Amino acid sequence: MNAKRVVVFTGAGISTESGIPDFRSPGGIWERFDPEDFTYQRLMKSPESRKKWWRVFQERGLTTEAEPNPAHLAIAELDRLGKLDCVITQNIDSLHQKAGLPDDKVFELHGNMRWVVCLNCGKRYPVEQIKARLDEGEEIPDCEACHGILKPNMVLFGEMLPEPVLKEATHRSERADLFIVIGSTLIVYPAAYMPVYALDAGAKLVIVNLSPTPVDNQATVLIRAKAGEAMPKVIQRVKEKVRAV
Ligand code: APR
């Protein structure tokens, strides 16, 4: 493991062992909810569609009490070994930060669930505050300052990804010499371009995923195993190599 710039790219599959279902595995989110209900357009459409939107969101678990699992902790260990350039994640659960990674090492391509923002005046609310209002029976929480429409700080289908995050994640992918994909079907773009940028720039690709991805045939190492089991073993190997140097 003489890689100098290791970039780890994660999807919902890294959080399933923390109790958060992914989207496309059997029993995943899109088997139980219609993605159409989560689009930006649906949220903006009408008070009625917003009421349904917030109810589904509340059922889905606005705030997650989930804890990082051994895969998240292994990545934080990689950082402590001085081997991690950054994590690029599609997840909005903030489990990489909960595992100990500093904010400036986590690029959240699809935003996060820590804040709810007003689309009119930009005021931000901690998600716990909005969850409490929903739990108390409010059906369509609006902005307390201007009564504008509120939206969780995540990227909805139909919305652009945050430009500065996408730009920096692209740059890091193009500079990586080792790109590790964990728990993603790699079928949602532009996030799924990241491993392609890394490969095009000559990086080695490692994939830890329970099901196939479109770039499996370009992986130097392909691990069909649970991330929570595989990643601690990967880090153990790295530690032995680092000690051997
Ligand atoms: N270990 C390894 N792989 C796993 C595990 C696990 N414990 N659990 C699930 N997986 C794999 C699944 O086999 C699947 O290939 O993780 C992948 C999860 O894929 P998706 O559910 O499609 O999640 P993701 O790739 O993150 O989806 C991308 O789609 O709906 C949008 O915005 C949403 O960010 C999400 C994006």
Short mmCIF file of C-alpha atoms and ligand atoms in Angstrom, two decimals:
data_model
loop_
_atom_site.label_atom_id
_atom_site.label_comp_id
_atom_site.label_asym_id
_atom_site.label_seq_id
_atom_site.Cartn_x
_atom_site.Cartn_y
_atom_site.Cartn_z
CA MET A 1 0.00 0.00 0.00
CA ASN A 2 2.42 2.63 -1.16
CA ALA A 3 -0.46 4.76 -2.46
CA LYS A 4 -0.03 8.41 -1.57
CA ARG A 5 -3.51 9.78 -2.29
CA VAL A 6 -6.27 7.34 -1.31
CA VAL A 7 -9.80 8.48 -2.07
CA VAL A 8 -12.70 6.48 -0.65
CA PHE A 9 -16.07 6.78 -2.43
CA THR A 10 -19.11 5.54 -0.50
CA GLY A 11 -22.76 4.83 -1.16
CA ALA A 12 -25.72 3.65 0.89
CA GLY A 13 -24.24 0.13 1.12
CA ILE A 14 -21.67 1.26 3.68
CA SER A 15 -24.48 2.26 6.07
CA THR A 16 -26.73 -0.83 5.85
CA GLU A 17 -24.78 -2.49 8.70
CA SER A 18 -25.62 0.63 10.75
CA GLY A 19 -29.31 -0.18 10.23
CA ILE A 20 -30.01 2.30 7.41
CA PRO A 21 -31.53 0.49 4.41
CA ASP A 22 -29.96 1.21 1.02
CA PHE A 23 -31.99 2.11 -2.05
CA ARG A 24 -31.72 -0.73 -4.56
CA SER A 25 -31.04 -3.92 -2.64
CA PRO A 26 -34.09 -6.17 -2.09
CA GLY A 27 -36.24 -4.41 0.52
CA GLY A 28 -34.45 -1.13 -0.15
CA ILE A 29 -36.01 2.33 -0.02
CA TRP A 30 -37.14 2.43 -3.63
CA GLU A 31 -39.10 -0.80 -3.10
CA ARG A 32 -41.14 0.92 -0.40
CA PHE A 33 -41.28 4.53 -1.52
CA ASP A 34 -41.75 6.04 -4.97
CA PRO A 35 -38.67 8.12 -5.94
CA GLU A 36 -41.14 10.44 -7.68
CA ASP A 37 -42.38 11.49 -4.23
CA PHE A 38 -38.92 12.77 -3.37
CA THR A 39 -38.31 15.07 -6.32
CA TYR A 40 -37.68 18.79 -5.96
CA GLN A 41 -40.63 19.44 -8.27
CA ARG A 42 -42.96 17.43 -6.00
CA LEU A 43 -41.87 19.40 -2.95
CA MET A 44 -42.49 22.69 -4.74
CA LYS A 45 -45.75 21.62 -6.40
CA SER A 46 -48.41 22.27 -3.75
CA PRO A 47 -49.08 22.38 0.01
CA GLU A 48 -50.77 18.96 -0.40
CA SER A 49 -47.68 17.42 -2.00
CA ARG A 50 -45.49 19.04 0.69
CA LYS A 51 -47.67 17.52 3.43
CA LYS A 52 -47.16 14.02 1.94
CA TRP A 53 -43.47 14.76 1.39
CA TRP A 54 -42.86 15.65 5.05
CA ARG A 55 -44.94 12.70 6.28
CA VAL A 56 -42.87 10.23 4.21
CA PHE A 57 -39.72 11.96 5.39
CA GLN A 58 -40.76 11.68 9.02
CA GLU A 59 -41.55 7.94 8.59
CA ARG A 60 -38.19 7.51 6.86
CA GLY A 61 -36.54 8.86 9.95
CA LEU A 62 -35.59 12.53 9.59
CA THR A 63 -32.81 12.22 12.09
CA THR A 64 -30.89 9.07 12.32
CA GLU A 65 -29.73 7.66 15.64
CA ALA A 66 -27.62 5.28 13.58
CA GLU A 67 -24.03 4.75 14.66
CA PRO A 68 -20.97 4.27 12.43
CA ASN A 69 -20.15 0.60 11.77
CA PRO A 70 -16.68 -1.04 11.46
CA ALA A 71 -16.45 0.08 7.81
CA HIS A 72 -16.81 3.76 8.73
CA LEU A 73 -14.39 3.27 11.64
CA ALA A 74 -11.84 1.56 9.38
CA ILE A 75 -11.84 4.57 7.04
CA ALA A 76 -11.30 6.89 10.01
CA GLU A 77 -8.36 4.63 11.01
CA LEU A 78 -6.95 4.96 7.49
CA ASP A 79 -7.00 8.73 8.06
CA ARG A 80 -5.21 8.37 11.39
CA LEU A 81 -2.54 6.37 9.56
CA GLY A 82 -2.08 9.42 7.35
CA LYS A 83 -3.20 7.45 4.28
CA LEU A 84 -6.57 9.08 3.45
CA ASP A 85 -6.88 11.99 1.05
CA CYS A 86 -10.67 12.27 1.48
CA VAL A 87 -14.03 10.52 1.43
CA ILE A 88 -16.50 11.35 -1.34
CA THR A 89 -19.91 10.17 -0.22
CA GLN A 90 -23.40 9.98 -1.74
CA ASN A 91 -24.81 9.42 1.74
CA ILE A 92 -26.63 12.07 3.76
CA ASP A 93 -26.32 10.26 7.12
CA SER A 94 -23.10 12.01 8.29
CA LEU A 95 -21.77 8.66 9.61
CA HIS A 96 -18.27 9.37 8.28
CA GLN A 97 -18.09 12.47 10.49
CA LYS A 98 -19.62 10.53 13.41
CA ALA A 99 -16.81 7.95 12.93
CA GLY A 100 -14.27 10.73 13.46
CA LEU A 101 -13.44 12.18 10.04
CA PRO A 102 -13.12 15.98 10.01
CA ASP A 103 -15.65 17.85 7.86
CA ASP A 104 -12.93 19.01 5.46
CA LYS A 105 -12.18 15.36 4.55
CA VAL A 106 -15.78 14.45 3.66
CA PHE A 107 -17.35 15.65 0.41
CA GLU A 108 -21.12 15.15 0.61
CA LEU A 109 -22.20 15.09 -3.04
CA HIS A 110 -25.88 14.69 -2.14
CA GLY A 111 -25.87 17.06 0.83
CA ASN A 112 -26.78 15.98 4.32
CA MET A 113 -29.62 15.70 6.80
CA ARG A 114 -28.09 17.90 9.49
CA TRP A 115 -29.91 21.04 8.37
CA VAL A 116 -33.24 22.14 6.90
CA VAL A 117 -33.01 25.33 4.85
CA CYS A 118 -35.55 27.98 3.81
CA LEU A 119 -35.65 28.21 0.01
CA ASN A 120 -36.76 31.84 0.27
CA CYS A 121 -34.53 33.54 2.84
CA GLY A 122 -31.85 30.86 3.32
CA LYS A 123 -32.36 30.55 7.09
CA ARG A 124 -31.05 27.18 8.37
CA TYR A 125 -32.63 25.05 11.08
CA PRO A 126 -31.06 22.02 12.83
CA VAL A 127 -33.03 18.99 11.57
CA GLU A 128 -33.92 18.06 15.18
CA GLN A 129 -35.88 21.34 15.48
CA ILE A 130 -38.01 20.52 12.42
CA LYS A 131 -38.47 16.91 13.54
CA ALA A 132 -39.81 18.18 16.88
CA ARG A 133 -42.34 20.40 15.05
CA LEU A 134 -43.48 17.43 12.95
CA ASP A 135 -43.69 15.20 16.05
CA GLU A 136 -45.88 17.83 17.67
CA GLY A 137 -48.30 17.50 14.74
CA GLU A 138 -47.24 20.31 12.40
CA GLU A 139 -47.89 18.94 8.91
CA ILE A 140 -46.07 21.41 6.65
CA PRO A 141 -43.27 23.14 8.57
CA ASP A 142 -42.47 26.51 7.02
CA CYS A 143 -39.81 29.12 7.75
CA GLU A 144 -40.44 30.90 11.08
CA ALA A 145 -38.82 34.06 9.71
CA CYS A 146 -40.54 34.44 6.32
CA HIS A 147 -42.95 31.49 5.97
CA GLY A 148 -40.92 30.29 2.99
CA ILE A 149 -40.77 26.65 1.86
CA LEU A 150 -38.37 24.49 3.90
CA LYS A 151 -36.23 21.70 2.42
CA PRO A 152 -33.76 19.30 4.04
CA ASN A 153 -30.19 20.20 3.05
CA MET A 154 -29.97 17.13 0.79
CA VAL A 155 -29.97 17.04 -3.00
CA LEU A 156 -33.35 15.90 -4.31
CA PHE A 157 -33.89 14.24 -7.67
CA GLY A 158 -34.22 17.06 -10.17
CA GLU A 159 -31.85 19.31 -8.23
CA MET A 160 -28.27 20.28 -9.12
CA LEU A 161 -25.49 18.96 -6.90
CA PRO A 162 -23.68 21.63 -4.84
CA GLU A 163 -21.17 23.00 -7.41
CA PRO A 164 -18.18 23.63 -5.10
CA VAL A 165 -18.47 20.10 -3.62
CA LEU A 166 -18.81 18.47 -7.06
CA LYS A 167 -15.83 20.46 -8.37
CA GLU A 168 -13.53 19.51 -5.47
CA ALA A 169 -14.68 15.87 -5.51
CA THR A 170 -13.88 15.72 -9.24
CA HIS A 171 -10.46 17.25 -8.62
CA ARG A 172 -9.66 14.78 -5.81
CA SER A 173 -10.81 11.83 -7.98
CA GLU A 174 -8.51 12.96 -10.81
CA ARG A 175 -5.53 13.18 -8.40
CA ALA A 176 -6.13 9.88 -6.59
CA ASP A 177 -3.66 7.03 -7.05
CA LEU A 178 -5.93 4.58 -5.25
CA PHE A 179 -9.73 4.88 -5.48
CA ILE A 180 -11.79 2.65 -3.18
CA VAL A 181 -15.55 2.28 -3.89
CA ILE A 182 -17.63 0.95 -1.00
CA GLY A 183 -21.37 0.15 -1.11
CA SER A 184 -22.65 1.73 -4.29
CA THR A 185 -24.37 0.53 -7.48
CA LEU A 186 -22.58 3.41 -9.27
CA ILE A 187 -25.62 4.16 -11.44
CA VAL A 188 -26.56 7.67 -10.27
CA TYR A 189 -24.72 10.50 -12.04
CA PRO A 190 -22.78 12.73 -11.80
CA ALA A 191 -21.62 10.99 -8.59
CA ALA A 192 -20.88 7.78 -10.51
CA TYR A 193 -18.41 9.64 -12.76
CA MET A 194 -15.92 9.87 -9.86
CA PRO A 195 -14.43 6.35 -10.25
CA VAL A 196 -14.25 6.93 -14.02
CA TYR A 197 -12.27 10.15 -13.52
CA ALA A 198 -9.90 8.28 -11.19
CA LEU A 199 -9.40 5.40 -13.66
CA ASP A 200 -8.87 7.83 -16.55
CA ALA A 201 -6.16 9.53 -14.47
CA GLY A 202 -4.41 6.19 -13.90
CA ALA A 203 -5.60 5.35 -10.39
CA LYS A 204 -5.97 1.76 -9.21
CA LEU A 205 -9.58 0.85 -8.38
CA VAL A 206 -10.72 -1.28 -5.44
CA ILE A 207 -14.42 -2.16 -5.11
CA VAL A 208 -16.05 -3.47 -1.93
CA ASN A 209 -19.66 -4.19 -2.88
CA LEU A 210 -22.18 -7.00 -2.51
CA SER A 211 -23.49 -6.67 -6.06
CA PRO A 212 -22.04 -5.85 -9.49
CA THR A 213 -21.20 -2.33 -10.65
CA PRO A 214 -20.54 -1.01 -14.18
CA VAL A 215 -16.79 -0.70 -13.48
CA ASP A 216 -16.17 -4.09 -11.83
CA ASN A 217 -14.10 -5.18 -14.85
CA GLN A 218 -11.69 -2.27 -14.28
CA ALA A 219 -11.09 -3.02 -10.59
CA THR A 220 -7.62 -4.16 -9.54
CA VAL A 221 -9.28 -5.72 -6.49
CA LEU A 222 -12.96 -6.70 -6.30
CA ILE A 223 -14.29 -7.70 -2.86
CA ARG A 224 -17.79 -9.22 -2.84
CA ALA A 225 -18.26 -8.97 0.91
CA LYS A 226 -19.95 -6.90 3.57
CA ALA A 227 -18.08 -3.62 4.03
CA GLY A 228 -18.21 -3.94 7.83
CA GLU A 229 -16.33 -7.23 7.60
CA ALA A 230 -13.98 -6.48 4.71
CA MET A 231 -12.76 -2.99 5.59
CA PRO A 232 -11.22 -3.83 9.01
CA LYS A 233 -9.21 -6.59 7.25
CA VAL A 234 -8.08 -4.14 4.56
CA ILE A 235 -6.92 -1.68 7.23
CA GLN A 236 -5.12 -4.46 9.13
CA ARG A 237 -3.15 -5.20 5.93
CA VAL A 238 -2.34 -1.50 5.56
CA LYS A 239 -1.10 -1.33 9.15
CA GLU A 240 1.18 -4.34 8.61
CA LYS A 241 2.58 -2.73 5.46
CA VAL A 242 3.09 0.63 7.15
CA ARG A 243 4.88 -1.12 10.06
CA ALA A 244 7.00 -3.13 7.58
CA VAL A 245 8.32 0.02 5.90
N1 APR B 1 -21.48 -4.16 2.21
C1 APR B 1 -21.14 -3.99 0.91
N2 APR B 1 -22.03 -3.63 -0.05
C2 APR B 1 -23.32 -3.45 0.35
C3 APR B 1 -23.74 -3.64 1.68
C4 APR B 1 -22.76 -4.01 2.63
N3 APR B 1 -23.06 -4.21 3.93
N4 APR B 1 -25.09 -3.40 1.74
C5 APR B 1 -25.48 -3.08 0.48
N5 APR B 1 -24.43 -3.11 -0.35
C6 APR B 1 -24.38 -2.76 -1.77
C7 APR B 1 -25.59 -3.20 -2.56
O1 APR B 1 -25.37 -4.49 -3.10
C8 APR B 1 -25.65 -2.13 -3.66
O2 APR B 1 -24.84 -2.51 -4.76
O3 APR B 1 -24.39 -1.35 -1.81
C9 APR B 1 -25.03 -0.90 -3.01
C10 APR B 1 -26.05 0.16 -2.65
O4 APR B 1 -26.53 0.69 -3.85
P1 APR B 1 -27.75 1.73 -3.85
O5 APR B 1 -28.80 1.23 -2.93
O6 APR B 1 -28.08 2.00 -5.28
O7 APR B 1 -27.15 3.04 -3.17
P2 APR B 1 -26.26 4.15 -3.84
O8 APR B 1 -25.34 3.57 -4.87
O9 APR B 1 -25.62 4.90 -2.74
O10 APR B 1 -27.35 5.09 -4.57
C11 APR B 1 -26.89 6.28 -5.14
O11 APR B 1 -29.18 6.95 -5.52
O12 APR B 1 -31.35 7.13 -4.77
C12 APR B 1 -30.18 7.82 -4.97
O13 APR B 1 -29.52 9.74 -3.82
C13 APR B 1 -29.64 8.35 -3.67
O14 APR B 1 -27.33 8.62 -3.00
C14 APR B 1 -28.28 7.71 -3.54
C15 APR B 1 -27.93 7.35 -4.98
#
